[in-house]
Amino acid sequence: MNASRTATLQIATPEGVAFSLPLAGPFTRAMAFSIDFVAIMAAMNVIAPILRAMQLLGGDTGMGVAILIQFVCMEGARMAMELFWRGQTLGKRVMGLRVMDESGLKLRPSQVVVRNLLRFVDMLPMFYALGGVVALFNSRSQRLGDLAAGTVVVRTIKTTPPDVAAVLAGKYNSLRDHPHLEARLRQKVGPEEAQVALNALVRREELTPEAKITLFENLANHFRELVKFPEETVHGLSDEQYVRNVVETIFRRRKGAD
Amino acid sequence: MIADLKTFIERERPVWQELERELGRVREGLASLSDLKYSRHLLALYQRASADLARIQGYSAEPELKAYLENLVGTGYAEIHSATRNSRHFKPWQWLTRTFPETFRRQLWGFNVAVMLTLVGAMLGGILVLHGNEGREAIFPSQFGHLVEQTPSQRVAREERPTEFDRMAGHKAKFSAELMQNNITVSLRALAFGITFGILTVVLLFYNGVILGAVAVDYVMDGQIVFLFGWLLPHGSIEIPAILVAGQGGLVLGRALIGWGTPHSLRKRLRLITPDLATLAGGAAVMLVWAGIVEAFFSQYHAPVLPYWVKITFGTLELIGLIAFLFLCGRRASSKPAA
């Protein structure tokens, strides 16, 4: 396991597969902390009338219990949230972050306790200066509490498999009328070129209109250079549709292929 | 390169979706990996997703699919390979009576060092007080102003003066809660300061010893030995060891950072001591809760209200009980030697 320069944590599983976890940066972590701070303060304000009532009605005992409740809420809220929400606090949920073991495993309760115990050292001398500096120079963005507890804060990204079927299915592919030219196209297009074209289609919605026009124009011209299809076959096809047809030709299931 | 990506995704998607769904159920506690048949099925799904990830990893393309599978395999890895970690639920009584004393004994060297540092500090504090009263302001922190403003004899006379009402009445619980809050905060900081390679933990323990030594010698020199024991023993017999236990944790952390006497890497060393640190911190906090109750409800009463022999006997019994608890509790019966 090692950390790459692009703020990801590389983990190799016993199954022989490596995967990476995107690490949270200091800014998002600071935002999450601020949200937690505001939430805890708001919660304290909400329960303040209850604590005051306890002090008034319960006398000395009520006052003692109120002090302890306040202490536990202030010191233990983050710890409790990370314990029960699987490494997340309210702020981390909002910012899409999660604390986890640096080897990719689930958090142990002792890790949650230790990383929160050391929080006050990270906060020295003020505004998380020490923890922030340590995290900046650490390849895993770990503050002192994370280093001691063996934890990292990662970004939780909701991912879905690309809908390649939707990209390739649907419209009629006029290139199919020329199987021998399709075979030549498959022969001439390299794997990297094919993947670039497929990615362009899968991620077309992420591109600006100008970038989309330029990209598909370049790709279509490149593929037109590789194999010349009869003019009547490609007449009226937009650059994007041309690329779509090429990709469908390359990735289409052929007899005996898998 | 996968020749037919569309077919690959269509064929494998049900497996990925089932794995995603089942991992969600495990996370929510709706399914348990203790069911062998279920865990085998989940493992098969995870291994297939891992194989799919390995299949597309040789190529730089399909970033979305790669990100999705990495996320899925990462989640599966965390759940399946951590299954044995959290199989046992936290049992507070077992933790207190077995885990805590076992941990204390496993890291006994740290406690011994903490005791030594406190004793050395106490000797220095005693020597400073023996050499005159001018330095008392510098030794005692501001919250111990009464130790500077009056001699021990004056304080004893004031404490033992008969009064018609209980001066602690109406704020014992509040005082107790404040003591707990303050002592737990200070002790856990002593532990956390272990991250400075133990240096600030050493300083805190030493300074704590200086104050203790100064107070003790001040009272002894003024002939108030009985009052001193009667005042300090009931809560001090638990409070002072609790601070030493927290200091023990700080020293354990400091040693792990320095790496004396171990061939392990820094990460391995820290990983090994993390459960011990949490246990020592929790144990010290529990001890300080008890000490806070005793200090507010018992220690503040002196003769003639509460005879000193009662207080000293109570404190001594507490100390003996604590020693027995820390050194004897949780000991497993030694296994019989092989025939």
Coordinates of C-alpha atoms in Angstrom, one line a residue:
Chain A
M1 CA 0.0 0.0 0.0
N2 CA 1.3 3.4 -0.8
A3 CA 0.0 6.9 -1.4
S4 CA 0.3 8.4 -4.8
R5 CA 0.9 12.0 -5.5
T6 CA -2.6 12.5 -6.7
A7 CA -4.0 12.2 -3.2
T8 CA -5.3 8.7 -3.4
L9 CA -4.6 5.8 -1.2
Q10 CA -3.6 2.7 -3.1
I11 CA -4.7 -0.6 -1.5
A12 CA -3.8 -4.1 -2.7
T13 CA -6.2 -6.8 -1.5
P14 CA -5.2 -10.4 -0.8
E15 CA -7.2 -11.3 -3.9
G16 CA -4.4 -9.6 -5.9
V17 CA -6.5 -6.6 -6.9
A18 CA -5.4 -3.0 -6.3
F19 CA -7.9 -0.1 -5.9
S20 CA -7.5 3.5 -4.9
L21 CA -9.4 5.6 -2.4
P22 CA -9.6 9.4 -3.0
L23 CA -8.2 11.2 0.0
A24 CA -10.0 14.3 1.4
G25 CA -8.1 17.6 1.3
P26 CA -7.6 20.0 4.2
F27 CA -10.2 22.4 2.9
T28 CA -13.1 19.9 2.7
R29 CA -12.1 18.6 6.1
A30 CA -12.1 22.1 7.6
M31 CA -15.5 22.6 6.1
A32 CA -16.8 19.4 7.6
F33 CA -15.3 20.4 11.0
S34 CA -17.0 23.8 10.8
I35 CA -20.4 22.2 10.0
D36 CA -19.9 19.8 13.0
F37 CA -19.0 22.8 15.2
V38 CA -22.1 24.7 14.2
A39 CA -24.3 21.7 14.6
I40 CA -22.9 20.9 18.1
M41 CA -23.4 24.5 19.1
A42 CA -26.9 24.5 17.8
A43 CA -27.6 21.3 19.6
M44 CA -26.2 22.8 22.8
N45 CA -28.5 25.8 22.4
V46 CA -31.5 23.5 21.9
I47 CA -30.8 21.5 25.0
A48 CA -29.8 24.6 27.0
P49 CA -33.3 25.3 28.3
I50 CA -33.6 21.6 29.3
L51 CA -30.3 21.9 31.2
R52 CA -31.5 25.1 32.9
A53 CA -34.7 23.4 33.9
M54 CA -32.7 20.6 35.3
Q55 CA -30.6 23.0 37.3
L56 CA -33.7 24.8 38.6
L57 CA -35.8 21.7 39.4
G58 CA -33.1 19.3 40.3
G59 CA -31.1 21.7 42.5
D60 CA -27.5 20.6 43.1
T61 CA -28.0 17.2 41.5
G62 CA -29.6 18.7 38.5
M63 CA -26.7 21.2 38.1
G64 CA -24.1 18.4 38.4
V65 CA -25.9 16.3 35.8
A66 CA -26.3 19.3 33.5
I67 CA -22.5 20.0 33.7
L68 CA -21.7 16.4 32.9
I69 CA -24.2 16.3 29.9
Q70 CA -22.6 19.5 28.5
F71 CA -19.1 18.0 28.9
V72 CA -20.1 14.7 27.3
C73 CA -21.8 16.5 24.4
M74 CA -18.9 18.8 23.7
E75 CA -16.2 16.2 24.0
G76 CA -18.0 13.1 22.8
A77 CA -20.3 14.2 20.0
R78 CA -17.8 13.7 17.2
M79 CA -16.6 10.4 18.7
A80 CA -20.2 9.1 19.0
M81 CA -21.1 10.1 15.5
E82 CA -18.0 8.4 14.0
L83 CA -18.7 5.3 16.1
F84 CA -22.3 5.0 15.1
W85 CA -22.2 6.4 11.6
R86 CA -19.3 4.3 10.4
G87 CA -16.7 7.0 10.4
Q88 CA -18.9 9.9 9.5
T89 CA -20.0 12.9 11.4
L90 CA -22.8 15.3 10.3
G91 CA -20.2 17.5 8.6
K92 CA -18.5 14.6 6.9
R93 CA -21.8 13.4 5.6
V94 CA -22.6 16.8 4.1
M95 CA -19.1 17.1 2.6
G96 CA -19.1 13.4 1.4
L97 CA -16.2 12.3 3.6
R98 CA -15.6 9.2 5.7
V99 CA -12.9 8.2 8.2
M100 CA -11.5 4.7 7.6
D101 CA -8.6 2.5 8.5
E102 CA -5.5 3.4 6.5
S103 CA -5.4 -0.2 5.2
G104 CA -8.9 0.1 3.7
L105 CA -10.6 -1.8 6.5
K106 CA -13.5 -0.7 8.8
L107 CA -12.7 1.5 11.7
R108 CA -12.2 -0.1 15.1
P109 CA -13.7 1.8 18.1
S110 CA -10.3 2.3 19.6
Q111 CA -9.2 4.2 16.4
V112 CA -12.1 6.5 16.8
V113 CA -11.3 7.2 20.4
V114 CA -7.6 7.8 19.8
R115 CA -8.0 10.1 16.8
N116 CA -10.5 12.2 18.7
L117 CA -8.4 12.3 21.9
L118 CA -5.5 13.8 19.9
R119 CA -7.8 16.3 18.3
F120 CA -6.9 18.9 20.9
V121 CA -3.1 18.6 20.0
D122 CA -4.0 19.1 16.3
M123 CA -5.9 22.2 17.3
L124 CA -2.8 23.8 18.8
P125 CA -2.0 26.6 19.0
M126 CA -5.2 27.7 17.3
F127 CA -7.5 26.9 14.4
Y128 CA -6.0 23.4 13.7
A129 CA -2.7 25.0 12.8
L130 CA -0.5 22.0 13.9
G131 CA -2.8 19.4 12.5
G132 CA -3.2 21.3 9.3
V133 CA 0.5 21.7 8.7
V134 CA 1.1 18.0 9.5
A135 CA -1.7 17.0 7.0
L136 CA -0.3 19.3 4.3
F137 CA 3.1 17.6 4.5
N138 CA 1.7 14.1 4.8
S139 CA 1.2 12.0 1.7
R140 CA -2.1 10.7 3.1
S141 CA -3.3 14.0 4.4
Q142 CA -3.3 12.7 8.0
R143 CA -3.3 15.0 11.0
L144 CA -1.6 13.8 14.2
G145 CA -4.7 12.1 15.4
D146 CA -5.0 10.1 12.2
L147 CA -1.3 9.2 12.3
A148 CA -1.6 7.8 15.9
A149 CA -4.9 6.0 15.2
G150 CA -3.9 4.7 11.7
T151 CA -6.8 6.4 10.0
V152 CA -7.4 8.4 6.8
V153 CA -10.3 10.6 5.7
V154 CA -11.5 9.6 2.2
R155 CA -14.0 11.1 -0.1
T156 CA -17.1 9.0 -0.6
I157 CA -18.1 9.2 -4.3
K158 CA -21.3 7.7 -5.5
T159 CA -20.4 5.9 -8.7
T160 CA -22.5 4.0 -11.2
P161 CA -21.3 1.8 -14.1
P162 CA -21.3 3.7 -17.4
D163 CA -24.3 3.0 -19.5
V164 CA -22.4 1.8 -22.6
A165 CA -25.4 -0.2 -23.8
A166 CA -27.4 3.1 -24.1
V167 CA -24.5 4.7 -25.9
L168 CA -24.2 2.0 -28.5
A169 CA -27.7 0.9 -28.9
G170 CA -30.5 2.5 -30.8
K171 CA -29.8 4.2 -34.2
Y172 CA -29.2 2.3 -37.4
N173 CA -25.5 1.8 -38.2
S174 CA -25.1 2.4 -41.9
L175 CA -21.5 1.1 -41.8
R176 CA -23.0 -2.4 -41.3
D177 CA -23.8 -2.4 -45.0
H178 CA -20.1 -2.9 -45.7
P179 CA -18.9 -5.9 -43.6
H180 CA -15.5 -6.0 -45.4
L181 CA -14.8 -2.3 -44.7
E182 CA -16.0 -2.8 -41.1
A183 CA -13.5 -5.7 -40.8
R184 CA -10.7 -3.4 -42.1
L185 CA -11.8 -0.7 -39.7
R186 CA -11.5 -3.1 -36.7
Q187 CA -8.1 -4.1 -37.9
K188 CA -6.8 -0.6 -38.2
V189 CA -8.3 1.0 -35.1
G190 CA -6.0 0.4 -32.1
P191 CA -7.3 -0.4 -28.6
E192 CA -6.4 3.1 -27.3
E193 CA -8.1 4.9 -30.2
A194 CA -11.3 2.7 -29.7
Q195 CA -11.3 3.6 -25.9
V196 CA -10.9 7.3 -26.6
A197 CA -13.9 7.2 -29.0
L198 CA -16.0 5.2 -26.5
N199 CA -15.1 7.5 -23.6
A200 CA -16.0 10.5 -25.8
L201 CA -19.5 9.1 -26.3
V202 CA -19.9 8.0 -22.7
R203 CA -18.9 11.3 -21.3
R204 CA -20.4 13.5 -24.0
E205 CA -22.7 15.2 -21.5
E206 CA -19.7 16.5 -19.5
L207 CA -18.3 18.4 -22.4
T208 CA -19.1 22.0 -23.4
P209 CA -20.8 22.3 -26.8
E210 CA -17.6 23.8 -28.4
A211 CA -15.4 21.0 -27.0
K212 CA -17.9 18.4 -28.1
I213 CA -17.9 19.7 -31.7
T214 CA -14.1 19.9 -31.9
L215 CA -13.6 16.5 -30.3
F216 CA -16.0 14.6 -32.5
E217 CA -14.8 16.4 -35.6
N218 CA -11.2 15.4 -34.9
L219 CA -12.2 11.8 -34.1
A220 CA -14.4 11.5 -37.1
N221 CA -11.7 12.9 -39.4
H222 CA -9.2 10.4 -38.0
F223 CA -11.5 7.4 -38.5
R224 CA -12.4 8.6 -42.0
E225 CA -8.7 8.7 -42.9
L226 CA -8.3 5.1 -41.7
V227 CA -11.0 3.5 -43.9
K228 CA -12.9 5.2 -46.7
F229 CA -16.6 4.2 -46.7
P230 CA -18.7 4.9 -49.9
E231 CA -20.0 8.5 -50.0
E232 CA -23.7 7.3 -50.1
T233 CA -23.2 5.4 -46.8
V234 CA -21.8 8.3 -44.8
H235 CA -23.6 11.1 -46.5
G236 CA -25.5 13.3 -44.0
L237 CA -23.9 11.7 -41.0
S238 CA -22.8 14.1 -38.3
D239 CA -19.3 13.7 -36.9
E240 CA -20.7 12.4 -33.6
Q241 CA -22.9 9.9 -35.3
Y242 CA -20.0 8.8 -37.4
V243 CA -17.9 8.2 -34.3
R244 CA -20.9 6.4 -32.7
N245 CA -21.1 4.0 -35.7
V246 CA -17.4 3.4 -35.6
V247 CA -17.5 2.5 -31.9
E248 CA -20.6 0.3 -32.4
T249 CA -18.7 -1.5 -35.2
I250 CA -15.6 -2.1 -33.0
F251 CA -17.4 -3.1 -29.8
R252 CA -20.3 -5.0 -31.4
R253 CA -20.3 -8.7 -30.4
R254 CA -19.1 -10.8 -33.2
K255 CA -19.6 -14.5 -33.6
G256 CA -17.0 -16.4 -31.6
A257 CA -15.8 -13.3 -29.8
D258 CA -16.2 -12.6 -26.1
Chain B
M1 CA -8.9 -4.9 -23.9
I2 CA -12.3 -6.3 -23.5
A3 CA -13.5 -6.9 -27.0
D4 CA -17.2 -6.6 -26.2
L5 CA -17.5 -4.0 -23.4
K6 CA -21.3 -3.8 -23.8
T7 CA -21.8 -7.5 -23.3
F8 CA -19.2 -7.5 -20.5
I9 CA -21.1 -4.8 -18.6
E10 CA -24.5 -6.3 -19.3
R11 CA -23.4 -9.7 -18.2
E12 CA -21.6 -8.6 -15.0
R13 CA -24.0 -5.8 -14.0
P14 CA -26.4 -8.1 -12.1
V15 CA -23.5 -9.4 -10.0
W16 CA -22.3 -5.9 -9.2
Q17 CA -25.8 -4.8 -8.3
E18 CA -26.4 -7.8 -6.1
L19 CA -23.0 -7.2 -4.3
E20 CA -23.9 -3.5 -3.9
R21 CA -27.3 -4.4 -2.5
E22 CA -26.0 -7.1 -0.1
L23 CA -23.1 -4.9 1.2
G24 CA -25.8 -2.2 1.9
R25 CA -27.7 -4.8 3.9
V26 CA -24.6 -5.8 5.9
R27 CA -23.8 -2.2 6.6
E28 CA -27.4 -1.6 7.8
G29 CA -27.2 -4.7 10.0
L30 CA -29.9 -6.5 8.0
A31 CA -27.6 -9.3 7.1
S32 CA -24.9 -11.0 9.1
L33 CA -21.6 -12.4 7.9
S34 CA -21.8 -15.0 10.7
D35 CA -24.1 -17.0 8.5
L36 CA -21.6 -19.2 6.6
K37 CA -23.8 -19.8 3.6
Y38 CA -24.5 -16.1 3.2
S39 CA -20.9 -15.1 3.7
R40 CA -19.7 -17.6 1.1
H41 CA -22.2 -16.2 -1.4
L42 CA -21.1 -12.6 -0.6
L43 CA -17.4 -13.6 -0.9
A44 CA -18.1 -15.2 -4.3
L45 CA -19.8 -11.9 -5.5
Y46 CA -16.9 -9.9 -4.1
Q47 CA -14.3 -12.1 -5.8
R48 CA -16.1 -11.9 -9.1
A49 CA -16.2 -8.1 -8.9
S50 CA -12.5 -8.1 -7.9
A51 CA -11.8 -10.3 -11.0
D52 CA -13.8 -7.8 -13.2
L53 CA -11.8 -4.9 -11.8
A54 CA -8.5 -6.8 -12.4
R55 CA -9.7 -7.4 -16.0
I56 CA -10.2 -3.8 -16.8
Q57 CA -7.2 -2.5 -14.8
G58 CA -4.7 -3.2 -17.5
Y59 CA -6.2 -0.4 -19.7
S60 CA -6.3 3.3 -19.1
A61 CA -9.8 3.6 -20.6
E62 CA -13.2 3.1 -19.0
P63 CA -12.5 5.5 -16.1
E64 CA -16.1 5.5 -14.9
L65 CA -16.4 1.7 -14.9
K66 CA -13.0 1.5 -13.1
A67 CA -14.1 4.1 -10.5
Y68 CA -17.4 2.2 -10.0
L69 CA -15.7 -1.2 -9.5
E70 CA -12.9 0.3 -7.3
N71 CA -15.6 1.7 -5.1
L72 CA -17.5 -1.5 -5.0
V73 CA -14.4 -3.7 -4.4
G74 CA -13.2 -1.2 -1.7
T75 CA -16.5 -1.4 0.1
G76 CA -16.5 -5.2 -0.2
Y77 CA -13.0 -5.4 1.0
A78 CA -13.7 -3.3 4.1
E79 CA -16.8 -5.4 5.0
I80 CA -15.4 -8.8 4.3
H81 CA -11.9 -8.5 5.6
S82 CA -13.0 -6.6 8.7
A83 CA -15.6 -9.2 9.5
T84 CA -13.6 -10.8 12.3
R85 CA -12.7 -7.4 13.8
N86 CA -16.1 -6.4 15.1
S87 CA -17.6 -9.8 15.7
R88 CA -17.8 -9.3 19.4
H89 CA -19.9 -6.5 20.8
F90 CA -18.5 -4.2 23.4
K91 CA -19.2 -5.5 26.9
P92 CA -18.6 -2.7 29.4
W93 CA -18.2 -5.0 32.5
Q94 CA -15.8 -7.3 30.7
W95 CA -13.9 -4.3 29.4
L96 CA -13.6 -2.8 32.9
T97 CA -12.8 -6.0 34.8
R98 CA -10.6 -7.7 32.3
T99 CA -9.5 -5.6 29.3
F100 CA -8.5 -2.6 31.4
P101 CA -6.4 -4.3 34.0
E102 CA -4.8 -6.6 31.4
T103 CA -3.8 -3.6 29.3
F104 CA -2.5 -1.8 32.4
R105 CA -0.3 -4.8 33.2
R106 CA 0.8 -5.2 29.6
Q107 CA 2.1 -1.7 29.5
L108 CA 3.3 -1.7 33.2
W109 CA 6.6 -0.2 32.2
G110 CA 4.8 3.0 31.3
F111 CA 3.1 3.2 34.6
N112 CA 6.5 2.6 36.4
V113 CA 8.1 5.4 34.5
A114 CA 5.2 7.7 35.3
V115 CA 5.5 6.9 39.0
M116 CA 9.3 7.5 38.8
L117 CA 8.8 10.9 37.1
T118 CA 6.2 11.9 39.7
L119 CA 8.4 10.9 42.5
V120 CA 11.4 12.8 41.1
G121 CA 9.2 15.8 40.7
A122 CA 7.8 15.3 44.2
M123 CA 11.3 15.3 45.6
L124 CA 12.2 18.5 43.8
G125 CA 8.9 20.2 45.0
G126 CA 9.7 19.1 48.5
I127 CA 13.2 20.5 48.4
L128 CA 12.0 23.8 47.0
V129 CA 9.5 24.2 49.8
L130 CA 12.1 23.1 52.4
H131 CA 14.3 26.0 51.2
G132 CA 11.8 28.7 52.0
N133 CA 8.3 29.9 51.3
E134 CA 9.3 32.5 48.7
G135 CA 9.0 30.1 45.8
R136 CA 5.5 28.8 46.7
E137 CA 3.7 31.2 44.4
A138 CA 5.8 29.9 41.6
I139 CA 5.2 26.2 42.5
F140 CA 1.5 26.2 43.1
P141 CA -0.9 26.9 40.2
S142 CA -3.4 29.8 40.6
Q143 CA -6.3 27.5 41.5
F144 CA -4.4 26.4 44.6
G145 CA -4.3 30.0 46.0
H146 CA -5.3 28.8 49.5
L147 CA -2.0 26.9 49.7
V148 CA -0.1 30.2 49.3
E149 CA -2.3 32.6 51.2
Q150 CA -2.3 30.5 54.4
T151 CA -0.2 28.1 56.3
P152 CA -1.3 24.4 56.6
S153 CA -2.0 25.0 60.3
Q154 CA -4.3 28.0 59.5
R155 CA -6.2 26.0 56.9
V156 CA -6.6 23.0 59.3
A157 CA -7.9 25.3 62.0
R158 CA -10.4 26.8 59.5
E159 CA -11.5 23.4 58.2
E160 CA -12.0 22.0 61.7
R161 CA -13.8 25.0 63.1
P162 CA -17.3 23.9 64.1
T163 CA -20.1 25.3 62.0
E164 CA -23.8 25.1 62.4
F165 CA -24.4 24.3 58.7
D166 CA -22.8 22.1 56.1
R167 CA -20.7 24.5 53.9
M168 CA -20.8 21.9 51.1
A169 CA -24.5 21.5 51.2
G170 CA -26.3 22.4 48.0
H171 CA -23.3 22.2 45.7
K172 CA -21.7 18.9 46.3
A173 CA -23.0 17.4 43.0
K174 CA -22.0 20.5 41.0
F175 CA -18.5 20.4 42.6
S176 CA -18.2 16.7 41.9
A177 CA -19.1 17.2 38.2
E178 CA -16.7 20.1 37.8
L179 CA -13.9 18.0 39.4
M180 CA -14.7 15.1 37.0
Q181 CA -14.7 17.4 34.0
N182 CA -11.5 19.2 34.9
N183 CA -9.5 16.1 35.9
I184 CA -10.6 14.0 32.9
T185 CA -9.7 16.8 30.6
V186 CA -6.3 17.3 32.1
S187 CA -5.5 13.5 32.3
L188 CA -6.5 12.9 28.7
R189 CA -4.3 15.8 27.6
A190 CA -1.4 14.1 29.4
L191 CA -2.1 11.1 27.3
A192 CA -2.6 13.0 24.1
F193 CA 0.7 14.9 24.7
G194 CA 2.4 11.5 24.1
I195 CA 2.3 12.5 20.4
T196 CA 5.2 14.9 21.2
F197 CA 7.4 11.8 21.5
G198 CA 6.3 11.7 25.1
I199 CA 8.1 14.9 26.0
L200 CA 5.1 17.0 27.1
T201 CA 3.7 13.9 29.0
V202 CA 7.0 13.7 30.9
V203 CA 6.8 17.4 31.7
L204 CA 3.2 17.2 32.9
L205 CA 3.9 14.2 35.1
F206 CA 7.0 15.8 36.5
Y207 CA 5.2 19.1 37.3
N208 CA 2.3 17.2 38.9
G209 CA 4.9 15.5 41.1
V210 CA 6.4 18.9 42.0
I211 CA 3.0 20.2 43.2
L212 CA 2.3 17.0 45.1
G213 CA 5.7 17.0 46.8
A214 CA 5.5 20.7 47.7
V215 CA 2.1 20.3 49.3
A216 CA 3.1 17.1 51.2
V217 CA 6.3 18.6 52.6
D218 CA 4.5 21.9 53.4
Y219 CA 1.9 20.0 55.5
V220 CA 4.5 17.7 57.1
M221 CA 6.8 20.6 58.0
D222 CA 3.8 22.2 59.7
G223 CA 3.0 19.1 61.6
Q224 CA -0.3 18.4 59.8
I225 CA 0.5 14.8 58.6
V226 CA -2.8 13.3 59.8
F227 CA -4.8 16.1 58.2
L228 CA -2.8 15.6 55.0
F229 CA -3.6 11.9 54.8
G230 CA -7.2 12.4 55.8
W231 CA -7.6 15.1 53.2
L232 CA -5.8 13.4 50.3
L233 CA -6.2 9.7 50.7
P234 CA -9.9 9.2 50.1
H235 CA -9.9 10.7 46.6
G236 CA -6.1 10.9 45.9
S237 CA -5.7 7.1 46.2
I238 CA -7.8 6.9 43.0
E239 CA -7.2 10.3 41.4
I240 CA -3.4 10.2 41.5
P241 CA -3.1 6.7 40.0
A242 CA -5.7 7.7 37.3
I243 CA -3.4 10.6 36.3
L244 CA -0.5 8.1 36.3
V245 CA -2.5 5.7 34.1
A246 CA -3.2 8.6 31.6
G247 CA 0.5 9.4 31.7
Q248 CA 1.3 5.8 31.1
G249 CA -0.8 6.0 27.9
G250 CA 1.2 9.1 26.9
L251 CA 4.5 7.3 27.5
V252 CA 3.3 4.3 25.5
L253 CA 2.4 6.5 22.6
G254 CA 5.7 8.4 22.9
R255 CA 7.7 5.1 22.9
A256 CA 5.8 3.8 19.9
L257 CA 6.7 7.0 18.0
I258 CA 10.4 6.7 19.0
G259 CA 10.4 2.9 18.3
W260 CA 12.7 1.7 21.0
G261 CA 13.2 -2.1 21.2
T262 CA 11.0 -3.1 18.3
P263 CA 11.7 -4.0 14.7
H264 CA 8.3 -2.9 13.5
S265 CA 7.6 0.0 11.3
L266 CA 6.1 3.2 12.7
R267 CA 2.6 2.4 11.3
K268 CA 2.8 -1.1 12.7
R269 CA 3.9 0.1 16.1
L270 CA 1.1 2.6 16.3
R271 CA -1.4 0.1 15.1
L272 CA -0.4 -2.3 17.9
I273 CA -0.8 0.3 20.7
T274 CA -4.1 2.0 19.5
P275 CA -6.4 -0.4 21.4
D276 CA -4.2 0.0 24.6
L277 CA -4.3 3.8 24.3
A278 CA -8.1 3.8 24.1
T279 CA -8.4 1.4 27.0
L280 CA -6.0 3.4 29.2
A281 CA -7.9 6.6 28.4
G282 CA -11.2 5.0 29.2
G283 CA -9.9 3.4 32.4
A284 CA -8.4 6.7 33.6
A285 CA -11.7 8.5 32.9
V286 CA -13.7 5.9 34.9
M287 CA -11.3 6.2 37.9
L288 CA -11.6 9.9 37.8
V289 CA -15.4 9.7 37.9
W290 CA -15.1 7.8 41.1
A291 CA -12.5 10.2 42.5
G292 CA -14.7 13.1 41.7
I293 CA -17.6 11.7 43.7
V294 CA -15.4 10.9 46.7
E295 CA -13.7 14.2 46.7
A296 CA -16.9 16.2 46.6
F297 CA -19.0 14.0 48.9
F298 CA -16.4 12.7 51.3
S299 CA -12.9 14.3 51.2
Q300 CA -14.2 17.9 52.0
Y301 CA -15.4 16.8 55.5
H302 CA -12.9 16.8 58.2
A303 CA -12.8 16.2 62.0
P304 CA -14.8 16.6 64.1
V305 CA -17.6 15.9 61.5
L306 CA -15.7 13.0 60.0
P307 CA -12.9 11.5 62.1
Y308 CA -9.5 11.3 60.3
W309 CA -9.1 7.6 61.1
V310 CA -12.3 6.9 59.1
K311 CA -11.0 8.9 56.1
I312 CA -7.6 7.4 56.2
T313 CA -9.0 3.8 56.6
F314 CA -11.3 4.4 53.7
G315 CA -8.6 5.8 51.5
T316 CA -6.2 3.0 52.4
L317 CA -8.8 0.4 51.6
E318 CA -9.5 2.1 48.3
L319 CA -5.8 2.0 47.4
I320 CA -5.5 -1.7 48.4
G321 CA -8.6 -2.4 46.3
L322 CA -7.2 -0.5 43.3
I323 CA -3.9 -2.3 43.5
A324 CA -5.7 -5.7 43.7
F325 CA -8.0 -4.7 40.8
L326 CA -5.1 -3.5 38.6
F327 CA -2.8 -6.4 39.3
L328 CA -5.1 -9.3 39.8
C329 CA -8.3 -8.7 37.9
G330 CA -8.6 -10.4 34.5
R331 CA -5.8 -12.9 35.1
R332 CA -6.6 -16.1 33.3
A333 CA -5.9 -19.4 34.9
S334 CA -2.5 -20.5 33.7
S335 CA -2.6 -23.3 31.2
K336 CA -1.4 -26.7 32.3
P337 CA 2.0 -27.6 30.9
A338 CA 2.0 -30.2 28.2
A339 CA 2.6 -33.7 29.6

